[in-house]
Amino acid sequence: MATLLKFYKPLLPSLISPLPVRFHNCKTLIAAARNRPRIRCLSTMGNSKGKVNIKESNGDAVDGDGTETQLQKQQLWLHNTMSKQRELFIPKVPGKVGMYVCGVTAYDLSHIGHARVYVSFDVLYRYLNYLGYEVNYVRNFTDVDDKIIARANELREDPIKLSKRFCEEFHLDMAYLHCLPPSVEPRVSDHMANIIDMIQQILDNGCAYTINGDVYFSVDKFPEYGKLSGRRLEDNRAGERVAVDTRKKNPADFALWKSAKEGEPFWVSPWGPGRPGWHIECSAMSAAYLGYSFDIHGGGMDLVFPHHENEIAQSCAACKKSNITYWIHNGFVNIDSEKMSKSLGNFFTIRQVIDLYHPLALRLFLIGTHYRSPINYTVAQIESASDRLFYIYQALYDSQIVLSQRDEASRKDSIPAGTASCINKFQDEFLVSMSDDLHTPVALAAMSDPLKLINDLLHTRKGKKQGLRIESLAALEKTIRSGLEILGLVPTSYEEALHELREKSLKRAKLTEDQVRQKITERDTARQNKEYERSDAIRKELAAVGIALMDSPEGTTWRPAIPLALQEEQVVAP
């Protein structure tokens, strides 16, 4: 095990920041990288097979040398793109997890496809932490790329400065969506020494060749090329972001280093001035922070080929012992059942969505579908998520109000058997679903019964008379809150979140609070005058734009709701 620990240890240990860090200063990273010893592959491991391979059919955990491994009490199963099946998650080092997720190419505001990637892996990050693992989560920024250079030329801006600006915008988006900051966020421009070092290793190992200042990876030197995507070598294309080059030995060969073109940013290298190809950056930075062998590599489904396929080839070419145990990918985002695309005019940034909807409504929408399934973004779906979020927060806020009015000392430790049964059922369903490849839709659905019980205790005559009512409310609120914490849905305060949800609904309805109040007053007058058609018309008029009126002995209030036409659309939908 000592050898295994050594192999797992990041190759730049002094640069790993403690969890959590939001904005990482990468200037110190590059300074240290330039003075570091050259990155070299560690040649030995405690387990020559490189990973524990526990399949769905196998109930016992056994490592490569046949000895039994201690499992976490709550077993986590993850779908591995490499094996195309669920596998029991067992980290290389007990209690520790190394996870690398491919970050954004920072040249514009992030879209809801990006939101899905980073919300999905934030849920995994949170759940691993909940299970007691110490997670080293690395997520990079691509700040050197053809698209960045093109956008910078268009705006007449320095490419690195432009990318830095959009990195900061990305941080804001992630904060809005309650995505926890990773342990470290390396940037390509700060890791040129690491990238050049890895390219040289690949060349030294005979798996790459140079042409007039360009360096290409030779896919023919890696017989296992295609094992992640399942593609045959003869079917593979050069891939996105890779220009056709007749000088290549094989059309599928891809660039590790690109010679500098006039007017482009460049870095000095042994092969001349230039910049890295798209794929090598992630291989170099993951090796720098997690070593050549770590647990989880993730990203969107679109990265399986060519990006992650090429990463595997590069990393193995640089180090024969390179091994990543679990490859995890999330599904695509469609808009009204069509692929999201700027050319189709159905392209939405995160900012565009959260201008009209609460950011946590977007997060709830995203985790309302299993992360590996395609998700269809429609107005009806995001409205439904917003409505559900309001319902959850209103129940918990109302519960807190009642609890705050009671003396803490008067509460008892016990709760009724019915409440205990409801809580136990929720906890079991929640954990089972989360441990089954992060089935967040099932985990969310499990909240329905405890939320219903809270509302019964708050608002029904029978519930208000129940013994140990306050204790039940306290236990239920705490239980649901813990589930929301794992899912990243706990707001700063329920009251504040409810206010924000109301404000967003008014904006969508193109109304002000005063205008809604005026409508309520008009309706009250109509009811007093027994003008019931007029009263009903006002209610329907507001319902049409997503404002629901609620009558009670204390008067009429309003809450956000799904607009009437969308409600009717959902009823008739197959």
Coordinates of C-alpha atoms in Angstrom, one line a residue:
M1 CA 0.0 0.0 0.0
A2 CA 2.9 2.4 0.6
T3 CA 3.8 2.2 -3.1
L4 CA 0.2 2.8 -4.1
L5 CA 0.1 5.9 -1.9
K6 CA 3.2 7.2 -3.5
F7 CA 1.8 6.7 -7.0
Y8 CA -1.4 8.5 -6.1
K9 CA 0.3 11.5 -4.6
P10 CA 0.1 14.6 -6.8
L11 CA 3.3 15.5 -8.6
L12 CA 3.0 19.1 -7.4
P13 CA 1.9 18.5 -3.8
S14 CA 2.9 21.9 -2.5
L15 CA 0.6 23.6 -4.9
I16 CA -2.6 21.9 -3.8
S17 CA -4.9 24.3 -2.1
P18 CA -7.1 23.2 0.9
L19 CA -10.8 22.8 0.3
P20 CA -12.5 25.1 -0.4
V21 CA -10.9 27.8 -2.6
R22 CA -13.0 30.0 -4.9
F23 CA -10.5 32.1 -6.8
H24 CA -7.1 30.5 -7.1
N25 CA -4.0 32.6 -7.7
C26 CA -2.3 30.8 -10.5
K27 CA 0.8 33.1 -10.6
T28 CA 2.3 31.1 -7.7
L29 CA 1.6 27.9 -9.6
I30 CA 3.6 28.8 -12.7
A31 CA 6.4 30.2 -10.6
A32 CA 6.7 26.9 -8.7
A33 CA 6.2 24.9 -11.9
R34 CA 9.2 26.5 -13.6
N35 CA 11.5 25.6 -10.7
R36 CA 10.1 22.1 -10.2
P37 CA 11.9 18.9 -11.1
R38 CA 10.7 17.5 -14.4
I39 CA 7.5 15.5 -14.2
R40 CA 8.3 11.9 -14.7
C41 CA 6.1 8.8 -14.6
L42 CA 6.4 6.7 -11.4
S43 CA 7.2 3.2 -12.6
T44 CA 5.8 1.1 -9.8
M45 CA 2.4 0.5 -8.2
G46 CA 1.2 -1.7 -5.4
N47 CA -1.5 -3.1 -7.7
S48 CA -0.1 -3.9 -11.1
K49 CA -3.7 -4.0 -12.5
G50 CA -4.1 -0.4 -11.7
K51 CA -7.6 -0.4 -10.3
V52 CA -10.2 -2.3 -8.4
N53 CA -12.7 -3.6 -10.9
I54 CA -15.9 -4.4 -9.1
K55 CA -18.8 -5.1 -11.5
E56 CA -22.5 -4.9 -10.8
S57 CA -22.7 -8.7 -10.4
N58 CA -19.9 -8.9 -7.8
G59 CA -20.9 -8.3 -4.2
D60 CA -17.5 -8.6 -2.6
A61 CA -14.8 -6.0 -2.9
V62 CA -11.4 -7.5 -3.8
D63 CA -8.4 -5.5 -5.0
G64 CA -5.8 -6.5 -7.6
D65 CA -3.7 -8.8 -5.4
G66 CA -6.8 -10.7 -4.2
T67 CA -7.1 -9.2 -0.7
E68 CA -10.4 -7.9 0.6
T69 CA -10.9 -4.2 0.7
Q70 CA -12.9 -2.3 3.4
L71 CA -16.0 -0.7 1.8
Q72 CA -17.7 2.5 2.7
K73 CA -20.8 1.7 4.8
Q74 CA -22.9 3.4 2.1
Q75 CA -21.8 1.9 -1.2
L76 CA -21.7 4.1 -4.2
W77 CA -22.3 2.8 -7.7
L78 CA -21.2 4.9 -10.7
H79 CA -21.7 4.3 -14.4
N80 CA -18.3 4.0 -16.0
T81 CA -18.1 5.1 -19.7
M82 CA -15.1 2.9 -20.1
S83 CA -16.8 -0.4 -19.1
K84 CA -20.3 0.8 -20.2
Q85 CA -21.8 -0.4 -16.9
R86 CA -22.3 0.5 -13.3
E87 CA -19.3 -0.2 -11.1
L88 CA -18.9 -0.1 -7.3
F89 CA -16.9 3.0 -6.5
I90 CA -13.7 2.1 -4.6
P91 CA -11.0 4.8 -4.6
K92 CA -7.3 4.0 -5.2
V93 CA -6.5 5.3 -1.7
P94 CA -9.0 4.5 1.1
G95 CA -10.9 7.6 2.2
K96 CA -9.4 9.9 -0.5
V97 CA -10.7 10.7 -4.0
G98 CA -8.9 12.4 -6.9
M99 CA -11.4 13.9 -9.4
Y100 CA -10.7 15.9 -12.6
V101 CA -13.4 17.6 -14.5
C102 CA -12.8 19.4 -17.8
G103 CA -13.5 23.1 -17.5
V104 CA -14.8 25.7 -19.9
T105 CA -12.9 27.3 -22.8
A106 CA -13.3 30.9 -21.5
Y107 CA -14.2 33.2 -24.4
D108 CA -17.9 33.9 -23.8
L109 CA -20.5 33.7 -21.1
S110 CA -21.3 30.1 -20.1
H111 CA -24.5 28.4 -21.4
I112 CA -26.9 26.0 -19.8
G113 CA -25.0 23.1 -21.3
H114 CA -22.1 24.2 -19.1
A115 CA -24.4 24.6 -16.2
R116 CA -25.5 20.9 -16.6
V117 CA -21.9 19.7 -16.5
Y118 CA -20.8 21.6 -13.4
V119 CA -24.0 21.1 -11.5
S120 CA -23.8 17.3 -12.2
F121 CA -20.3 17.1 -10.9
D122 CA -21.0 19.4 -8.0
V123 CA -23.6 16.9 -6.9
L124 CA -21.1 14.1 -7.1
Y125 CA -18.5 16.2 -5.2
R126 CA -21.0 17.0 -2.5
Y127 CA -22.1 13.4 -2.2
L128 CA -18.6 12.1 -2.0
N129 CA -17.9 14.6 0.8
Y130 CA -21.1 13.5 2.5
L131 CA -19.9 9.9 2.4
G132 CA -16.8 11.0 4.3
Y133 CA -14.2 11.1 1.4
E134 CA -11.5 13.7 1.3
V135 CA -11.9 14.9 -2.3
N136 CA -9.2 16.6 -4.3
Y137 CA -11.4 18.2 -7.0
V138 CA -9.5 19.7 -10.0
R139 CA -11.3 21.7 -12.7
N140 CA -9.3 23.5 -15.3
F141 CA -9.8 26.6 -17.4
T142 CA -8.8 26.6 -21.0
D143 CA -7.5 30.1 -21.6
V144 CA -5.4 29.4 -24.7
D145 CA -7.4 28.2 -27.7
D146 CA -8.3 29.0 -31.3
K147 CA -11.8 30.2 -30.3
I148 CA -10.3 32.5 -27.7
I149 CA -7.9 34.0 -30.2
A150 CA -10.6 34.5 -32.8
R151 CA -12.9 36.2 -30.2
A152 CA -10.1 38.4 -29.0
N153 CA -9.2 39.5 -32.5
E154 CA -12.9 40.3 -33.1
L155 CA -13.0 42.5 -30.0
R156 CA -9.5 43.8 -30.4
E157 CA -8.6 42.5 -27.0
D158 CA -5.6 40.6 -25.6
P159 CA -6.5 36.9 -25.6
I160 CA -5.3 36.2 -22.1
K161 CA -7.0 39.2 -20.6
L162 CA -10.3 38.3 -22.5
S163 CA -10.1 34.8 -21.2
K164 CA -9.4 36.0 -17.6
R165 CA -12.5 38.2 -17.8
F166 CA -14.7 35.3 -18.8
C167 CA -13.1 33.1 -16.1
E168 CA -14.4 35.6 -13.6
E169 CA -17.8 35.6 -15.2
F170 CA -17.8 31.8 -15.0
H171 CA -17.1 32.0 -11.2
L172 CA -20.1 34.3 -10.8
D173 CA -22.3 31.8 -12.7
M174 CA -21.1 28.9 -10.5
A175 CA -21.8 30.9 -7.4
Y176 CA -25.3 31.7 -8.6
L177 CA -25.9 28.0 -9.1
H178 CA -24.4 27.0 -5.7
C179 CA -21.6 25.0 -7.2
L180 CA -18.9 24.6 -4.6
P181 CA -15.4 25.8 -5.7
P182 CA -13.0 23.0 -6.6
S183 CA -9.9 22.3 -4.7
V184 CA -7.8 24.0 -7.4
E185 CA -8.5 25.6 -10.8
P186 CA -5.4 25.4 -13.0
R187 CA -5.2 27.5 -16.2
V188 CA -3.4 26.5 -19.4
S189 CA -1.4 29.7 -19.6
D190 CA 0.0 29.1 -16.1
H191 CA 1.1 25.5 -16.9
M192 CA 3.1 25.7 -20.2
A193 CA 6.1 24.2 -18.5
N194 CA 4.1 21.1 -17.4
I195 CA 2.6 20.8 -20.9
I196 CA 6.0 21.1 -22.7
D197 CA 7.4 18.6 -20.2
M198 CA 4.7 16.0 -21.0
I199 CA 5.0 16.5 -24.8
Q200 CA 8.8 15.9 -24.5
Q201 CA 8.1 12.7 -22.5
I202 CA 5.7 11.5 -25.3
L203 CA 8.4 12.3 -27.9
D204 CA 11.1 10.5 -25.9
N205 CA 8.8 7.4 -25.7
G206 CA 8.5 7.4 -29.5
C207 CA 4.8 8.2 -29.6
A208 CA 4.9 11.5 -31.4
Y209 CA 6.7 13.3 -34.2
T210 CA 7.6 16.8 -35.2
I211 CA 6.9 18.7 -38.5
N212 CA 8.3 22.2 -38.9
G213 CA 7.6 23.3 -35.3
D214 CA 4.4 21.2 -34.9
V215 CA 4.3 18.1 -32.8
Y216 CA 1.7 15.4 -33.5
F217 CA 0.7 12.4 -31.5
S218 CA 0.9 9.1 -33.5
V219 CA -2.2 7.1 -32.9
D220 CA -0.7 4.1 -34.6
K221 CA 1.7 3.9 -31.6
F222 CA -1.2 3.4 -29.2
P223 CA -3.0 0.1 -30.1
E224 CA -5.7 0.7 -27.5
Y225 CA -6.9 4.0 -29.2
G226 CA -10.7 4.0 -29.3
K227 CA -11.2 1.9 -26.1
L228 CA -13.3 4.7 -24.4
S229 CA -15.5 5.7 -27.3
G230 CA -15.7 2.3 -28.9
R231 CA -14.6 3.8 -32.3
R232 CA -12.4 1.9 -34.7
L233 CA -9.2 3.7 -35.7
E234 CA -10.2 3.7 -39.3
D235 CA -13.5 5.4 -38.5
N236 CA -11.9 8.2 -36.4
R237 CA -11.6 11.7 -37.7
A238 CA -9.0 14.2 -36.5
G239 CA -11.7 15.7 -34.3
E240 CA -13.0 19.1 -33.4
R241 CA -10.6 22.0 -33.3
V242 CA -8.0 20.1 -35.3
A243 CA -7.4 21.4 -38.8
V244 CA -6.8 18.9 -41.7
D245 CA -3.1 18.5 -42.3
T246 CA -1.8 16.4 -45.1
R247 CA 1.6 16.2 -43.5
K248 CA 0.3 13.9 -40.8
K249 CA 1.2 10.2 -40.9
N250 CA -2.3 9.2 -40.1
P251 CA -5.4 11.5 -40.5
A252 CA -6.4 10.7 -36.9
D253 CA -3.1 12.0 -35.5
F254 CA -3.7 15.1 -33.4
A255 CA -1.6 18.1 -32.4
L256 CA 0.3 18.3 -29.2
W257 CA 2.0 21.5 -30.1
K258 CA 1.1 24.1 -32.7
S259 CA 3.8 26.4 -34.2
A260 CA 3.0 30.0 -33.8
K261 CA 1.1 32.0 -36.5
E262 CA 1.6 35.7 -37.0
G263 CA -0.3 37.8 -34.4
E264 CA -1.1 34.9 -32.1
P265 CA 0.2 34.5 -28.5
F266 CA 3.0 32.0 -28.3
W267 CA 5.4 30.3 -25.8
V268 CA 9.0 29.2 -26.3
S269 CA 9.5 25.4 -26.6
P270 CA 12.1 23.0 -27.8
W271 CA 10.3 22.8 -31.1
G272 CA 10.0 26.5 -31.6
P273 CA 7.5 29.2 -30.6
G274 CA 3.9 28.0 -30.4
R275 CA 1.1 26.9 -28.1
P276 CA -0.4 23.6 -27.1
G277 CA -3.1 21.6 -28.8
W278 CA -6.4 21.3 -27.2
H279 CA -6.1 17.8 -25.6
I280 CA -2.6 17.9 -24.0
E281 CA -3.6 20.5 -21.5
C282 CA -5.8 18.3 -19.4
S283 CA -3.4 15.4 -19.4
A284 CA -0.6 17.6 -18.2
M285 CA -2.7 19.5 -15.5
S286 CA -4.4 16.4 -14.2
A287 CA -1.0 14.7 -13.8
A288 CA 0.4 17.8 -12.1
Y289 CA -2.3 17.8 -9.4
L290 CA -3.5 14.2 -9.1
G291 CA -0.7 12.1 -10.5
Y292 CA -0.9 9.8 -13.5
S293 CA -3.3 7.5 -11.7
F294 CA -6.4 8.8 -10.1
D295 CA -10.1 8.0 -9.5
I296 CA -12.5 10.0 -11.6
H297 CA -12.3 11.9 -14.8
G298 CA -15.5 13.7 -15.9
G299 CA -17.1 16.0 -18.4
G300 CA -19.9 16.2 -21.0
M301 CA -20.8 13.4 -23.3
D302 CA -19.4 15.4 -26.2
L303 CA -15.9 15.0 -24.8
V304 CA -15.8 11.2 -25.0
F305 CA -14.4 11.6 -28.5
P306 CA -12.0 13.0 -29.4
H307 CA -11.0 14.9 -26.2
H308 CA -11.0 12.1 -23.6
E309 CA -9.9 9.5 -26.0
N310 CA -6.9 11.6 -26.9
E311 CA -6.2 12.3 -23.2
I312 CA -6.0 8.6 -22.5
A313 CA -3.6 8.0 -25.4
Q314 CA -1.4 11.0 -24.4
S315 CA -1.2 10.1 -20.7
C316 CA -0.4 6.5 -21.4
A317 CA 2.2 7.5 -23.9
A318 CA 3.8 9.7 -21.3
C319 CA 3.5 7.1 -18.5
K320 CA 2.7 3.5 -19.1
K321 CA 1.2 3.2 -15.6
S322 CA -1.3 6.0 -16.3
N323 CA -4.7 4.9 -15.2
I324 CA -8.0 6.6 -14.4
T325 CA -10.5 4.2 -12.9
Y326 CA -13.9 5.9 -13.6
W327 CA -14.8 7.9 -16.7
I328 CA -18.1 9.7 -16.0
H329 CA -20.1 11.8 -18.6
N330 CA -23.3 13.7 -18.4
G331 CA -25.9 13.9 -21.2
F332 CA -26.7 16.7 -23.6
V333 CA -29.1 19.6 -23.2
N334 CA -31.8 20.0 -25.9
I335 CA -34.0 23.1 -26.3
D336 CA -37.6 22.3 -27.1
S337 CA -36.5 18.8 -28.2
E338 CA -33.8 20.2 -30.6
K339 CA -30.1 20.3 -30.1
M340 CA -29.0 23.5 -28.5
S341 CA -27.1 25.5 -31.1
K342 CA -26.3 29.2 -31.8
S343 CA -27.1 28.6 -35.5
L344 CA -30.6 27.5 -34.7
G345 CA -31.2 30.5 -32.5
N346 CA -32.0 28.4 -29.5
F347 CA -28.9 29.0 -27.5
F348 CA -29.3 30.2 -23.9
T349 CA -26.6 31.4 -21.5
I350 CA -26.9 30.9 -17.8
R351 CA -27.4 34.7 -17.4
Q352 CA -30.3 34.7 -19.8
V353 CA -32.1 32.0 -17.8
I354 CA -31.5 33.4 -14.4
D355 CA -32.5 36.9 -15.5
L356 CA -36.1 35.5 -15.4
Y357 CA -35.8 32.5 -13.0
H358 CA -34.1 32.0 -9.7
P359 CA -30.7 30.3 -10.2
L360 CA -31.7 27.5 -7.9
A361 CA -34.8 26.9 -10.0
L362 CA -32.3 26.2 -12.9
R363 CA -30.3 23.9 -10.7
L364 CA -33.4 22.1 -9.6
F365 CA -34.4 21.7 -13.3
L366 CA -31.0 20.3 -14.1
I367 CA -31.0 17.7 -11.4
G368 CA -34.6 16.8 -12.0
T369 CA -33.3 14.5 -14.8
H370 CA -30.7 11.8 -14.3
Y371 CA -27.3 13.3 -15.2
R372 CA -26.6 10.7 -18.0
S373 CA -29.9 11.2 -19.8
P374 CA -30.5 14.0 -22.3
I375 CA -32.5 16.9 -20.8
N376 CA -35.0 19.0 -22.6
Y377 CA -35.1 22.6 -21.7
T378 CA -38.5 24.2 -22.2
V379 CA -40.3 27.1 -20.6
A380 CA -42.8 24.7 -19.1
Q381 CA -40.0 22.6 -17.5
I382 CA -38.2 25.6 -16.0
E383 CA -41.6 27.0 -14.8
S384 CA -42.4 23.7 -13.2
A385 CA -39.0 23.6 -11.4
S386 CA -39.5 27.2 -10.2
D387 CA -43.0 26.3 -8.9
R388 CA -41.6 23.3 -7.1
L389 CA -38.8 25.3 -5.5
F390 CA -41.3 27.8 -4.2
Y391 CA -43.4 25.0 -2.7
I392 CA -40.4 23.5 -0.9
Y393 CA -39.1 26.8 0.5
Q394 CA -42.5 28.0 1.6
A395 CA -43.1 24.8 3.6
L396 CA -39.8 25.0 5.3
Y397 CA -40.1 28.8 5.9
D398 CA -43.6 28.3 7.4
S399 CA -42.1 25.6 9.6
Q400 CA -39.3 27.8 10.8
I401 CA -41.8 30.6 11.7
V402 CA -43.8 28.2 13.9
L403 CA -40.6 26.8 15.5
S404 CA -39.2 30.3 16.2
Q405 CA -42.3 31.1 18.2
R406 CA -41.9 28.2 20.6
D407 CA -39.5 28.0 23.6
E408 CA -36.6 25.7 22.8
A409 CA -36.5 24.4 26.3
S410 CA -40.1 23.2 26.1
R411 CA -39.4 20.8 23.3
K412 CA -38.9 17.2 23.9
D413 CA -36.4 14.8 22.2
S414 CA -39.0 12.3 21.1
I415 CA -41.2 12.4 18.0
P416 CA -44.3 10.4 17.1
A417 CA -43.9 7.0 15.4
G418 CA -45.6 8.3 12.2
T419 CA -43.1 11.1 11.9
A420 CA -40.1 8.8 12.6
S421 CA -41.4 6.4 10.0
C422 CA -41.7 9.2 7.4
I423 CA -38.2 10.4 8.1
N424 CA -36.7 7.0 8.0
K425 CA -38.4 6.2 4.7
F426 CA -37.2 9.4 3.2
Q427 CA -33.6 8.9 4.3
D428 CA -33.5 5.4 3.0
E429 CA -35.0 6.3 -0.4
F430 CA -32.7 9.4 -0.6
L431 CA -29.5 7.5 0.1
V432 CA -30.4 4.5 -2.0
S433 CA -31.2 6.7 -5.0
M434 CA -28.1 8.9 -4.6
S435 CA -25.8 5.8 -4.3
D436 CA -27.4 4.3 -7.4
D437 CA -25.4 6.4 -9.9
L438 CA -26.7 9.7 -8.4
H439 CA -30.4 9.3 -9.3
T440 CA -31.3 12.8 -8.2
P441 CA -34.9 12.7 -9.7
V442 CA -35.7 9.8 -7.3
A443 CA -34.0 11.7 -4.4
L444 CA -36.1 14.8 -5.1
A445 CA -39.3 12.7 -5.3
A446 CA -38.6 11.2 -1.9
M447 CA -39.1 14.6 -0.4
S448 CA -42.8 14.7 -1.3
D449 CA -44.1 12.7 1.8
P450 CA -42.1 14.7 4.4
L451 CA -43.1 18.0 2.8
K452 CA -46.7 16.9 2.8
L453 CA -46.5 15.9 6.4
I454 CA -45.0 19.4 7.2
N455 CA -47.9 21.1 5.5
D456 CA -50.4 18.9 7.3
L457 CA -48.9 19.8 10.6
L458 CA -48.9 23.5 9.7
H459 CA -52.3 24.0 8.0
T460 CA -54.8 21.2 8.7
R461 CA -57.0 21.0 11.8
K462 CA -55.9 17.5 12.5
G463 CA -52.2 18.3 12.1
K464 CA -52.3 21.3 14.4
K465 CA -53.7 19.1 17.2
Q466 CA -51.1 16.3 16.8
G467 CA -49.1 15.5 19.9
L468 CA -45.4 16.5 19.7
R469 CA -46.2 18.7 16.7
I470 CA -43.3 21.1 17.2
E471 CA -40.8 18.3 17.6
S472 CA -42.1 16.7 14.4
L473 CA -41.7 20.0 12.5
A474 CA -38.2 20.5 13.8
A475 CA -37.1 16.9 12.9
L476 CA -38.7 17.1 9.4
E477 CA -37.2 20.5 8.6
K478 CA -33.8 19.4 9.6
T479 CA -34.1 16.2 7.6
I480 CA -35.2 17.8 4.4
R481 CA -32.6 20.5 4.8
S482 CA -29.8 17.9 5.0
G483 CA -31.1 16.4 1.7
L484 CA -31.2 19.8 0.1
E485 CA -27.6 20.5 1.3
I486 CA -26.4 17.4 -0.6
L487 CA -28.2 18.5 -3.7
G488 CA -26.9 22.1 -3.4
L489 CA -30.4 23.6 -3.0
V490 CA -30.1 25.3 0.5
P491 CA -30.6 29.1 0.1
T492 CA -29.0 31.7 2.3
S493 CA -32.5 32.0 3.9
Y494 CA -35.9 30.6 2.9
E495 CA -37.4 34.0 3.3
E496 CA -34.9 35.7 1.0
A497 CA -35.3 32.9 -1.6
L498 CA -39.1 33.2 -1.5
H499 CA -38.8 37.0 -2.0
E500 CA -36.4 36.4 -5.0
L501 CA -38.8 33.8 -6.5
R502 CA -41.6 36.3 -6.2
E503 CA -39.6 39.1 -7.9
K504 CA -38.6 36.8 -10.8
S505 CA -42.3 35.8 -11.3
L506 CA -43.3 39.5 -11.4
K507 CA -40.7 40.2 -14.0
R508 CA -41.9 37.3 -16.2
A509 CA -45.5 38.6 -15.8
K510 CA -44.4 42.1 -16.6
L511 CA -46.1 43.4 -13.4
T512 CA -45.1 45.1 -10.2
E513 CA -46.1 44.2 -6.7
D514 CA -48.3 47.3 -6.5
Q515 CA -50.1 46.3 -9.7
V516 CA -50.8 42.9 -8.3
R517 CA -52.1 44.4 -5.1
Q518 CA -54.3 46.7 -7.1
K519 CA -55.8 43.7 -9.0
I520 CA -56.4 42.0 -5.6
T521 CA -58.2 45.2 -4.4
E522 CA -60.3 45.3 -7.6
R523 CA -61.2 41.7 -7.1
D524 CA -62.2 42.2 -3.5
T525 CA -64.5 45.1 -4.5
A526 CA -66.0 42.9 -7.2
R527 CA -66.7 40.1 -4.8
Q528 CA -68.3 42.5 -2.3
N529 CA -70.5 43.8 -5.1
K530 CA -71.3 40.2 -6.0
E531 CA -69.7 40.7 -9.5
Y532 CA -68.5 37.2 -9.6
E533 CA -67.7 37.1 -13.3
R534 CA -65.5 40.1 -12.9
S535 CA -63.9 38.5 -9.8
D536 CA -63.2 35.3 -11.7
A537 CA -61.9 37.2 -14.7
I538 CA -59.3 39.0 -12.6
R539 CA -58.2 35.7 -11.0
K540 CA -57.8 34.1 -14.5
E541 CA -56.1 37.2 -15.9
L542 CA -53.4 36.9 -13.2
A543 CA -53.2 33.1 -13.5
A544 CA -52.5 33.5 -17.2
V545 CA -49.2 35.3 -16.4
G546 CA -48.2 33.0 -13.5
I547 CA -49.7 34.8 -10.5
A548 CA -52.0 32.6 -8.3
L549 CA -54.4 34.2 -5.8
M550 CA -55.0 32.5 -2.5
D551 CA -58.0 33.4 -0.3
S552 CA -58.0 32.9 3.4
P553 CA -59.9 34.3 6.4
E554 CA -57.1 36.8 6.8
G555 CA -57.5 38.0 3.2
T556 CA -56.1 37.4 -0.3
T557 CA -52.4 36.8 -1.0
W558 CA -50.5 35.8 -4.1
R559 CA -47.8 33.4 -5.0
P560 CA -45.9 32.5 -8.2
A561 CA -47.4 29.7 -10.2
I562 CA -47.1 28.0 -13.6
P563 CA -48.9 30.2 -16.2
L564 CA -52.3 28.8 -17.0
A565 CA -51.6 28.0 -20.6
L566 CA -48.6 26.0 -19.6
Q567 CA -50.6 24.2 -17.0
E568 CA -53.1 23.2 -19.6
E569 CA -50.3 22.2 -21.9
Q570 CA -49.0 19.8 -19.3
V571 CA -52.4 18.3 -18.7
V572 CA -52.9 17.4 -22.4
A573 CA -49.3 16.3 -23.0
P574 CA -48.9 12.6 -23.7

